[in-house]
XYZ file of C-alpha atoms in Angstrom:
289
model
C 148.089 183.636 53.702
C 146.044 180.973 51.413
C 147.307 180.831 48.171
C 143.884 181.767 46.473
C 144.573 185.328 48.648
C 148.106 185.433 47.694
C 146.562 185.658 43.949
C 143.903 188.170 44.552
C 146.034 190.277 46.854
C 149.817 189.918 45.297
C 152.424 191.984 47.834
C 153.796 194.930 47.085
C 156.816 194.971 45.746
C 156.744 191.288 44.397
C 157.215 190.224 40.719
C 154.379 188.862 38.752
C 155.739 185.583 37.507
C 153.615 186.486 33.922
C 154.984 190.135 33.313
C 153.328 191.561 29.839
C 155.292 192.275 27.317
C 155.022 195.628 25.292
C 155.523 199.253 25.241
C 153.702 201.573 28.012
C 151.066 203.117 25.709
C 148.389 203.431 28.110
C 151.076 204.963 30.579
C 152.555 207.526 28.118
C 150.330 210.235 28.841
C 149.932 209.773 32.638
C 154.050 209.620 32.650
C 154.071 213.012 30.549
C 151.126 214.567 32.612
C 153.338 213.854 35.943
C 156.492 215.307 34.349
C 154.838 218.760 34.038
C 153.552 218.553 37.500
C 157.257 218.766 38.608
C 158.033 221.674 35.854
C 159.032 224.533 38.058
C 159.940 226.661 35.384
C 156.213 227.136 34.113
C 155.426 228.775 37.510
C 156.483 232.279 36.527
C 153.661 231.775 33.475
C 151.205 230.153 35.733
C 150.865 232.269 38.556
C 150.789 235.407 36.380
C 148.289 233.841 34.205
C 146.184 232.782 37.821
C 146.290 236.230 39.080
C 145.043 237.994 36.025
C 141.944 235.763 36.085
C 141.407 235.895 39.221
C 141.320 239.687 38.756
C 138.839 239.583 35.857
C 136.375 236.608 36.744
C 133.236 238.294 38.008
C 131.439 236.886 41.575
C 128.430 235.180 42.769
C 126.336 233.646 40.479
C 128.212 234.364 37.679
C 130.796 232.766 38.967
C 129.124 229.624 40.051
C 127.919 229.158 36.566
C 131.036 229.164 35.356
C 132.685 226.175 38.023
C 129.083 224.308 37.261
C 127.275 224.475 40.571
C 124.029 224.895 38.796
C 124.824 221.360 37.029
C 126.309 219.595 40.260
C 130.113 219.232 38.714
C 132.649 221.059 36.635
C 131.164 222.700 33.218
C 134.586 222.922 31.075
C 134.577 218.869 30.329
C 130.989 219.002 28.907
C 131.580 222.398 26.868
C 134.762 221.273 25.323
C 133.151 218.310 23.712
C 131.214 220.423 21.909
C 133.611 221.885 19.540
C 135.275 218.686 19.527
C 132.509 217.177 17.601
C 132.126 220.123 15.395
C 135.737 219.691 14.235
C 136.155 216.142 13.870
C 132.841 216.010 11.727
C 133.922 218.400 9.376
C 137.114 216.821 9.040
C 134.553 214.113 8.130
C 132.739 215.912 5.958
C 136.228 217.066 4.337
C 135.853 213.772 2.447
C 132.286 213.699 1.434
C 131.402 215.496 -2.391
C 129.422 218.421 -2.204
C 129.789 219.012 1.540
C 131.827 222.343 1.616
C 128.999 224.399 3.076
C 128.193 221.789 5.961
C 132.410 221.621 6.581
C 132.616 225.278 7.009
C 129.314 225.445 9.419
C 130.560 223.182 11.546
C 134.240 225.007 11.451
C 132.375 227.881 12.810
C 129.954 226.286 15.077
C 133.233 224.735 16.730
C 134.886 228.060 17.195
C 131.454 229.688 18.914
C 131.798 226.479 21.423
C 135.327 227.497 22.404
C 134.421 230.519 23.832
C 132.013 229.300 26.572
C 134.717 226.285 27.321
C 137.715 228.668 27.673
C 135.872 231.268 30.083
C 134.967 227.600 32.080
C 138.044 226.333 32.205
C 139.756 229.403 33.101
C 137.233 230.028 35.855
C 138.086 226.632 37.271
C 142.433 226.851 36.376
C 142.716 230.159 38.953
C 141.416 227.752 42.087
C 143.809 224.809 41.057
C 146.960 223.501 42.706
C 150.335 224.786 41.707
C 151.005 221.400 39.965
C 147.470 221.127 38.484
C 148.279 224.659 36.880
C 151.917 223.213 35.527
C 149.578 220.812 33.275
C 146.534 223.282 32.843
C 148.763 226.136 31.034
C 149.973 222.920 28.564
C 146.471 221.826 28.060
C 145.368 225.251 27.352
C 147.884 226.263 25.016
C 146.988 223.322 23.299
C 143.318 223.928 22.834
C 144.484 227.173 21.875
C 146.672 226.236 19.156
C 143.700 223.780 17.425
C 141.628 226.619 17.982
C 144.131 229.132 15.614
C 144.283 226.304 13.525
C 141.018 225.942 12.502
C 139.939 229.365 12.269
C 142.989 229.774 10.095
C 140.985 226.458 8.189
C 137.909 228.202 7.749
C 139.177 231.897 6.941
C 141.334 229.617 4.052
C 138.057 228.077 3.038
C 135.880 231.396 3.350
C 138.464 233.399 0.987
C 138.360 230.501 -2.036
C 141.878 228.794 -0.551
C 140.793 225.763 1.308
C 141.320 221.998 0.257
C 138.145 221.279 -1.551
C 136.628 224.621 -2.332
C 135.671 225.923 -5.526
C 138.739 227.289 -7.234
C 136.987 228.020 -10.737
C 137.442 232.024 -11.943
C 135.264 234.449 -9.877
C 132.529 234.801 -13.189
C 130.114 237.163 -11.413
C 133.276 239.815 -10.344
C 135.278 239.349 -13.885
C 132.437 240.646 -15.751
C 129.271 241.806 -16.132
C 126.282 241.004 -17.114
C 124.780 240.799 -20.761
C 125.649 239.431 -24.047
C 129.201 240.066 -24.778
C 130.755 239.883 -28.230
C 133.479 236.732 -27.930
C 134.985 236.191 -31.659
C 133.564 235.176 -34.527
C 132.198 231.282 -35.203
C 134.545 230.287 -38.234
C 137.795 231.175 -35.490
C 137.102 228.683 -33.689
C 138.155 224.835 -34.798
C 134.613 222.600 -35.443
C 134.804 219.842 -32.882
C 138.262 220.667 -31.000
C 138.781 222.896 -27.436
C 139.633 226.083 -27.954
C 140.326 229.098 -25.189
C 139.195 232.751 -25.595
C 139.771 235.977 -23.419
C 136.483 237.690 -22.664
C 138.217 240.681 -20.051
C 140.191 239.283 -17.517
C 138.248 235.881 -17.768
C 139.407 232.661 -20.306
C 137.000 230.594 -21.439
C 137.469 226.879 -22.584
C 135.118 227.049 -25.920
C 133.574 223.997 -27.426
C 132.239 224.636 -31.499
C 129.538 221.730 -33.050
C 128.915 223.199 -36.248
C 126.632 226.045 -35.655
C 126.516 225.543 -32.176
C 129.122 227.337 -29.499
C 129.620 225.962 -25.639
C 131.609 227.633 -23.587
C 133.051 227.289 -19.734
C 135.356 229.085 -17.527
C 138.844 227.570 -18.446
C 140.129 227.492 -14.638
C 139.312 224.162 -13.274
C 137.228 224.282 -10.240
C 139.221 221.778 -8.631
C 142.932 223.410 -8.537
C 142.992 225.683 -11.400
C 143.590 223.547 -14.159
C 143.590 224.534 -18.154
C 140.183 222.700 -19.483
C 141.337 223.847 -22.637
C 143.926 221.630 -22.644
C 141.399 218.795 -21.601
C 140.105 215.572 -23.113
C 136.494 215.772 -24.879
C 134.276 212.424 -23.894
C 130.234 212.227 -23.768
C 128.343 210.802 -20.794
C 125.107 210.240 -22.813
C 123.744 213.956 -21.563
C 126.062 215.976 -23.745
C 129.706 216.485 -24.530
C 132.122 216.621 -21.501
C 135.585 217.973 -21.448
C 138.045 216.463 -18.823
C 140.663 218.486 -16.555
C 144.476 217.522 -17.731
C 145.697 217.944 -14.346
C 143.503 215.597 -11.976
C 140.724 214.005 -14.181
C 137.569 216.202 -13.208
C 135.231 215.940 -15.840
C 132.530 218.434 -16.504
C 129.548 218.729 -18.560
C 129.784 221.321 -21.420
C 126.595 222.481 -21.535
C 126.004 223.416 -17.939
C 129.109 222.607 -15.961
C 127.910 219.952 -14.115
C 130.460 217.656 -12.364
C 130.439 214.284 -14.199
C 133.406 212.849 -11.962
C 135.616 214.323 -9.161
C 137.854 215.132 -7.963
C 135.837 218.525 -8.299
C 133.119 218.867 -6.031
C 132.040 222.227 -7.398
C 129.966 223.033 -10.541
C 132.346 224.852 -13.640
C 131.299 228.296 -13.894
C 129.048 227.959 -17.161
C 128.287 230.509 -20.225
C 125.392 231.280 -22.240
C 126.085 231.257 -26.039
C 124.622 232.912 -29.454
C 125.263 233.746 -32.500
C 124.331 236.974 -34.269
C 124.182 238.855 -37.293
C 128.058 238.259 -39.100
C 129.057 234.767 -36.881
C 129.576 236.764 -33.793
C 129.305 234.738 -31.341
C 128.210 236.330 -27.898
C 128.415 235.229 -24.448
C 127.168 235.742 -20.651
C 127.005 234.097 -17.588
C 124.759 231.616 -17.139
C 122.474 231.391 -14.363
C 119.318 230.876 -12.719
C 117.447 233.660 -15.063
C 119.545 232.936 -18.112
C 118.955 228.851 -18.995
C 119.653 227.481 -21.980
């Protein structure tokens, strides 16, 4: 053999005189994927779980379209990517201000995908091997598992509870709406944060001489006292900033000045009547200031 083939074709069996040093990354995962081939105790699980969808997956075309004949190889690669993507952009979006909505759309478009990419790969796990099924049933408990996970995410984020979402006091359930007598002007301290109870809200109150501004107290971010807050002024009005994690609001309408609060303070409407009462409602759309 010419040494130039000797280097091309090395025998098997003989040493490379350069060896690379390092760990096995790349081989990790084939290594673990070959240990479960050989795991005879997950047959018990995998042939009941074969049977029972053998039992239930329908015939013909049905079927076909479930293996991917119609697109010439197997479906459940191409489907899976799909909530994939979902997931890892909203993780993405996880980190980008004012993106709660577009997090929790994607969260749900990513649990719609799984459906279609389980009833694939199940079609295609009941024709398998034994030892492909020994790795399937870990791969699909798996997918299963991020799939719990981030429905558990969005059900979190739908009910108030999620990292990021708006954790200010429900305003529209805690009271109704109208002009609601609050206290009168001369109780509250000229120029200082002050809280009220209107019902089961508080309110972080705000007095400049004969004029009252008012927010809910909660912090939208986590719930913090903004009665307990710093005042400052960002040239559009006076500001009050969260003790706990530096959110800073605007006064007037609750507009987020700086984060970590992604989510506009719930905001009140303010007047004073007849004797210094001073009266207060919800701001909103129909009630500016």
């Amino acid at each position: 053999m010419s040494p130039s083939h000797a280097r091309l074709f090395p025998r098997r069996g003989g040493r490379s005189r350069n060896p690379r040093p390092g760990p096995r990354l790349l081989s990790a995962p084939a290594d673990l994927a070959g240990r479960l081939e050989h795991a005879e105790g997950l047959d018990r699980v995998t042939q009941l779980l074969a049977e029972a969808i053998r039992r239930g997956l329908p015939t013909g075309g049905r079927a076909d379209a479930l293996h991917g004949v119609w697109l010439g190889q197997p479906v459940h690669p191409a489907l899976v990517a799909l909530p994939l993507g979902f997931w890892t952009s909203a993780t993405v979006l996880d980190f980008v201000p004012g993106a709660e909505r577009a997090s929790r759309v994607l969260l749900a478009l990513g649990l719609a995908g799984t459906l279609p990419a389980a009833a694939a790969g199940l079609a295609d796990y009941a024709s398998l091997h034994r030892e492909q099924q020994r790795v399937g049933l870990v791969h699909a408990a798996s997918g299963a598992s991020a799939s719990a996970l981030f429905a558990a995410s969005l059900f979190a984020r739908l009910a108030g509870r999620g990292a990021g979402a708006s954790h200010a006091e429900p305003v529209a359930h805690l009271t109704a709406l109208g002009w609601h007598d609050l206290c009168r002007i001369y109780e509250l301290p000229d120029g200082r944060l002050a809280r009220r109870r209107l019902g089961y809200l508080t309110l972080a109150m705000l007095r400049q001489g004969s004029d009252v501004l008012a927010l809910a107290d909660q912090c939208a971010h986590l719930g913090g006292p903004l009665h307990q807050g710093t005042l400052t002024d960002d040239g559009g009005g006076p500001c009050v900033t969260c003790p706990w994690h530096g959110s800073t609001f605007r006064l007037t309408d609750g507009a987020v000045v700086h984060g970590p609060a992604t989510a506009r303070q719930p905001a009140f409407d303010t007047r004073v009547v007849e004797g210094g009462m001073v009266q207060v409602r919800p701001a909103g759309p129909a009630h500016a200031r």
